[in-house]
PDB file of C-alpha atoms in Angstrom:
ATOM      1  CA  MET A  21      23.034  13.579  -9.368  1.00  0.00           C
ATOM      2  CA  LEU A  22      20.830  16.037  -8.848  1.00  0.00           C
ATOM      3  CA  THR A  23      20.310  16.754 -12.347  1.00  0.00           C
ATOM      4  CA  ALA A  24      20.216  13.233 -13.531  1.00  0.00           C
ATOM      5  CA  GLY A  25      17.323  12.817 -10.862  1.00  0.00           C
ATOM      6  CA  LEU A  26      15.515  15.172 -12.169  1.00  0.00           C
ATOM      7  CA  ILE A  27      16.050  14.468 -15.856  1.00  0.00           C
ATOM      8  CA  VAL A  28      14.734  10.208 -14.537  1.00  0.00           C
ATOM      9  CA  ALA A  29      11.939  12.155 -12.004  1.00  0.00           C
ATOM     10  CA  GLY A  30      10.623  14.442 -15.785  1.00  0.00           C
ATOM     11  CA  LEU A  31      10.989  11.191 -18.122  1.00  0.00           C
ATOM     12  CA  ALA A  32       8.498   8.812 -15.090  1.00  0.00           C
ATOM     13  CA  ALA A  33       6.262  11.726 -14.920  1.00  0.00           C
ATOM     14  CA  LEU A  34       5.855  11.765 -18.793  1.00  0.00           C
ATOM     15  CA  LEU A  35       5.698   8.623 -18.484  1.00  0.00           C
ATOM     16  CA  HIS A  36       3.025   8.282 -16.327  1.00  0.00           C
ATOM     17  CA  VAL A  37       1.140  11.366 -18.573  1.00  0.00           C
ATOM     18  CA  TYR A  38       0.907   8.465 -21.621  1.00  0.00           C
ATOM     19  CA  ILE A  39      -0.148   5.907 -18.445  1.00  0.00           C
ATOM     20  CA  PHE A  40      -2.888   8.431 -18.063  1.00  0.00           C
ATOM     21  CA  VAL A  41      -4.095   8.976 -21.577  1.00  0.00           C
ATOM     22  CA  MET A  42      -4.201   4.383 -22.044  1.00  0.00           C
ATOM     23  CA  GLU A  43      -6.313   4.887 -19.078  1.00  0.00           C
ATOM     24  CA  SER A  44      -7.961   8.068 -18.908  1.00  0.00           C
ATOM     25  CA  LEU A  45      -8.773   8.552 -22.795  1.00  0.00           C
ATOM     26  CA  THR A  46      -8.300   5.439 -25.541  1.00  0.00           C
ATOM     27  CA  TRP A  47      -8.982   2.892 -23.113  1.00  0.00           C
ATOM     28  CA  THR A  48     -11.283   1.613 -25.078  1.00  0.00           C
ATOM     29  CA  SER A  49      -8.928   1.032 -28.149  1.00  0.00           C
ATOM     30  CA  PRO A  50      -7.648  -2.077 -29.831  1.00  0.00           C
ATOM     31  CA  ARG A  51      -3.802  -0.183 -29.330  1.00  0.00           C
ATOM     32  CA  THR A  52      -4.939   0.081 -25.673  1.00  0.00           C
ATOM     33  CA  ARG A  53      -6.379  -3.218 -25.401  1.00  0.00           C
ATOM     34  CA  ALA A  54      -3.879  -5.163 -26.507  1.00  0.00           C
ATOM     35  CA  THR A  55      -1.326  -3.228 -24.428  1.00  0.00           C
ATOM     36  CA  PHE A  56      -3.651  -4.161 -21.442  1.00  0.00           C
ATOM     37  CA  GLY A  57      -5.063  -7.878 -22.466  1.00  0.00           C
ATOM     38  CA  LEU A  58      -7.767  -6.993 -22.350  1.00  0.00           C
ATOM     39  CA  THR A  59     -11.049  -8.203 -24.927  1.00  0.00           C
ATOM     40  CA  GLU A  60     -13.495  -5.053 -25.870  1.00  0.00           C
ATOM     41  CA  GLN A  61     -16.792  -6.377 -23.181  1.00  0.00           C
ATOM     42  CA  GLN A  62     -13.681  -6.424 -20.396  1.00  0.00           C
ATOM     43  CA  ALA A  63     -12.336  -2.830 -21.301  1.00  0.00           C
ATOM     44  CA  VAL A  64     -15.809  -1.379 -21.585  1.00  0.00           C
ATOM     45  CA  ASP A  65     -16.700  -3.254 -18.151  1.00  0.00           C
ATOM     46  CA  THR A  66     -13.525  -1.376 -16.384  1.00  0.00           C
ATOM     47  CA  LYS A  67     -13.980   1.992 -18.404  1.00  0.00           C
ATOM     48  CA  GLU A  68     -15.408   4.214 -15.128  1.00  0.00           C
ATOM     49  CA  MET A  69     -12.101   2.277 -12.617  1.00  0.00           C
ATOM     50  CA  ALA A  70      -9.744   2.769 -15.631  1.00  0.00           C
ATOM     51  CA  PHE A  71     -10.146   6.753 -16.337  1.00  0.00           C
ATOM     52  CA  ASN A  72     -10.222   7.201 -12.602  1.00  0.00           C
ATOM     53  CA  GLN A  73      -7.423   5.549 -12.397  1.00  0.00           C
ATOM     54  CA  GLY A  74      -5.537   6.908 -15.642  1.00  0.00           C
ATOM     55  CA  PHE A  75      -6.588  10.843 -12.617  1.00  0.00           C
ATOM     56  CA  TYR A  76      -4.048   9.176  -9.887  1.00  0.00           C
ATOM     57  CA  ASN A  77      -1.585   8.927 -13.071  1.00  0.00           C
ATOM     58  CA  LEU A  78      -1.972  12.040 -14.141  1.00  0.00           C
ATOM     59  CA  PHE A  79      -1.462  13.835 -10.850  1.00  0.00           C
ATOM     60  CA  LEU A  80       1.732  12.129  -9.568  1.00  0.00           C
ATOM     61  CA  ALA A  81       2.887  13.235 -13.082  1.00  0.00           C
ATOM     62  CA  ILE A  82       1.506  16.753 -11.967  1.00  0.00           C
ATOM     63  CA  VAL A  83       3.402  16.590  -8.767  1.00  0.00           C
ATOM     64  CA  THR A  84       6.691  15.406 -10.131  1.00  0.00           C
ATOM     65  CA  ALA A  85       6.561  17.882 -12.803  1.00  0.00           C
ATOM     66  CA  VAL A  86       5.431  20.299 -10.232  1.00  0.00           C
ATOM     67  CA  GLY A  87       7.943  19.809  -8.044  1.00  0.00           C
ATOM     68  CA  ILE A  88      10.588  19.919 -10.851  1.00  0.00           C
ATOM     69  CA  ALA A  89       9.710  23.257 -11.935  1.00  0.00           C
ATOM     70  CA  ALA A  90       9.824  23.952  -7.869  1.00  0.00           C
ATOM     71  CA  ILE A  91      14.283  23.379  -7.953  1.00  0.00           C
ATOM     72  CA  ILE A  92      14.478  25.214 -11.850  1.00  0.00           C
ATOM     73  CA  MET A  93      13.127  28.435  -9.457  1.00  0.00           C
ATOM     74  CA  GLY A  94      15.911  27.662  -6.876  1.00  0.00           C
ATOM     75  CA  CYS A  95      13.189  25.912  -4.032  1.00  0.00           C
ATOM     76  CA  LYS A  96      14.881  22.809  -3.289  1.00  0.00           C
ATOM     77  CA  GLY A  97      13.269  21.725  -0.724  1.00  0.00           C
ATOM     78  CA  ILE A  98       9.788  22.397  -1.650  1.00  0.00           C
ATOM     79  CA  GLY A  99      10.890  21.031  -5.201  1.00  0.00           C
ATOM     80  CA  LEU A 100      12.499  17.873  -3.676  1.00  0.00           C
ATOM     81  CA  ALA A 101       9.787  17.066  -0.808  1.00  0.00           C
ATOM     82  CA  LEU A 102       7.399  17.298  -3.973  1.00  0.00           C
ATOM     83  CA  ILE A 103       9.627  15.673  -6.746  1.00  0.00           C
ATOM     84  CA  PHE A 104      10.066  12.228  -4.139  1.00  0.00           C
ATOM     85  CA  ALA A 105       5.557  11.747  -2.760  1.00  0.00           C
ATOM     86  CA  GLY A 106       5.244  11.810  -6.896  1.00  0.00           C
ATOM     87  CA  ILE A 107       8.445   8.700  -8.107  1.00  0.00           C
ATOM     88  CA  GLY A 108       7.819   7.910  -4.575  1.00  0.00           C
ATOM     89  CA  SER A 109       4.162   6.666  -4.554  1.00  0.00           C
ATOM     90  CA  MET A 110       4.782   6.003  -8.830  1.00  0.00           C
ATOM     91  CA  ALA A 111       7.003   3.728  -7.142  1.00  0.00           C
ATOM     92  CA  ALA A 112       4.709   2.168  -4.233  1.00  0.00           C
ATOM     93  CA  ALA A 113       2.210   1.967  -6.720  1.00  0.00           C
ATOM     94  CA  ALA A 114       4.721  -0.576  -9.530  1.00  0.00           C
ATOM     95  CA  LEU A 115       5.159  -1.844  -6.202  1.00  0.00           C
ATOM     96  CA  VAL A 116       1.995  -3.110  -4.846  1.00  0.00           C
ATOM     97  CA  LEU A 117       0.782  -4.213  -8.126  1.00  0.00           C
ATOM     98  CA  LEU A 118       4.018  -7.267  -9.114  1.00  0.00           C
ATOM     99  CA  LEU A 119       2.546  -7.616  -5.448  1.00  0.00           C
ATOM    100  CA  SER A 120      -0.802  -8.756  -5.877  1.00  0.00           C
ATOM    101  CA  SER A 121      -0.622  -9.601  -9.777  1.00  0.00           C
ATOM    102  CA  PRO A 122       2.640 -10.798  -9.836  1.00  0.00           C
ATOM    103  CA  ASP A 123       2.238 -11.709 -13.850  1.00  0.00           C
ATOM    104  CA  LYS A 124       1.778  -8.249 -14.067  1.00  0.00           C
ATOM    105  CA  ALA A 125       5.113  -8.152 -12.971  1.00  0.00           C
ATOM    106  CA  ARG A 126       6.580  -6.213 -16.520  1.00  0.00           C
ATOM    107  CA  ALA A 127       4.389  -3.712 -16.191  1.00  0.00           C
ATOM    108  CA  ALA A 128       4.517  -3.040 -12.728  1.00  0.00           C
ATOM    109  CA  ILE A 129       8.880  -3.269 -13.422  1.00  0.00           C
ATOM    110  CA  THR A 130       7.291  -0.460 -16.356  1.00  0.00           C
ATOM    111  CA  GLN A 131       5.926   1.729 -13.994  1.00  0.00           C
ATOM    112  CA  GLY A 132       8.694   1.109 -11.543  1.00  0.00           C
ATOM    113  CA  THR A 133      12.344   1.573 -12.703  1.00  0.00           C
ATOM    114  CA  LEU A 134      12.394   5.362 -13.752  1.00  0.00           C
ATOM    115  CA  PRO A 135      10.312   5.666  -9.912  1.00  0.00           C
ATOM    116  CA  VAL A 136      12.867   4.122  -8.493  1.00  0.00           C
ATOM    117  CA  LEU A 137      15.974   4.917 -10.784  1.00  0.00           C
ATOM    118  CA  GLY A 138      14.764   8.756  -9.974  1.00  0.00           C
ATOM    119  CA  ILE A 139      15.095   7.950  -5.905  1.00  0.00           C
ATOM    120  CA  ALA A 140      18.647   7.186  -6.106  1.00  0.00           C
ATOM    121  CA  ALA A 141      19.473   9.241  -8.101  1.00  0.00           C
ATOM    122  CA  LEU A 142      17.848  12.553  -6.561  1.00  0.00           C
ATOM    123  CA  LEU A 143      18.620  10.569  -2.641  1.00  0.00           C
ATOM    124  CA  ILE A 144      22.591  10.942  -4.274  1.00  0.00           C
ATOM    125  CA  GLY A 145      22.871  13.638  -5.331  1.00  0.00           C
TER     126      GLY A 145
END
């Protein structure tokens, strides 16, 4: 189950890198605006906030990736601590989104499913 947990955690990290790209690099593009349901003016008005938020997603992905690398290099305790910090924060952020903005339930579920599955697999393994 450890291997499955690492794979799912890696997928969660990749998803959060993608979210980083959308929020920090392509926020005002038509495709990203459509994904987030934003008008052009809303995207322009929130660009600075989104840029910052995107980096939070990137940092969570990096923490998770470093944890996976640590486990591969034989440092299981350190690796698990980093992975749980990364995907635990991802799952917590998804829960906050769900509770604070129920109309964004689909986004919260998308953002939170892989981290929650990764946590479960790592706890079992």
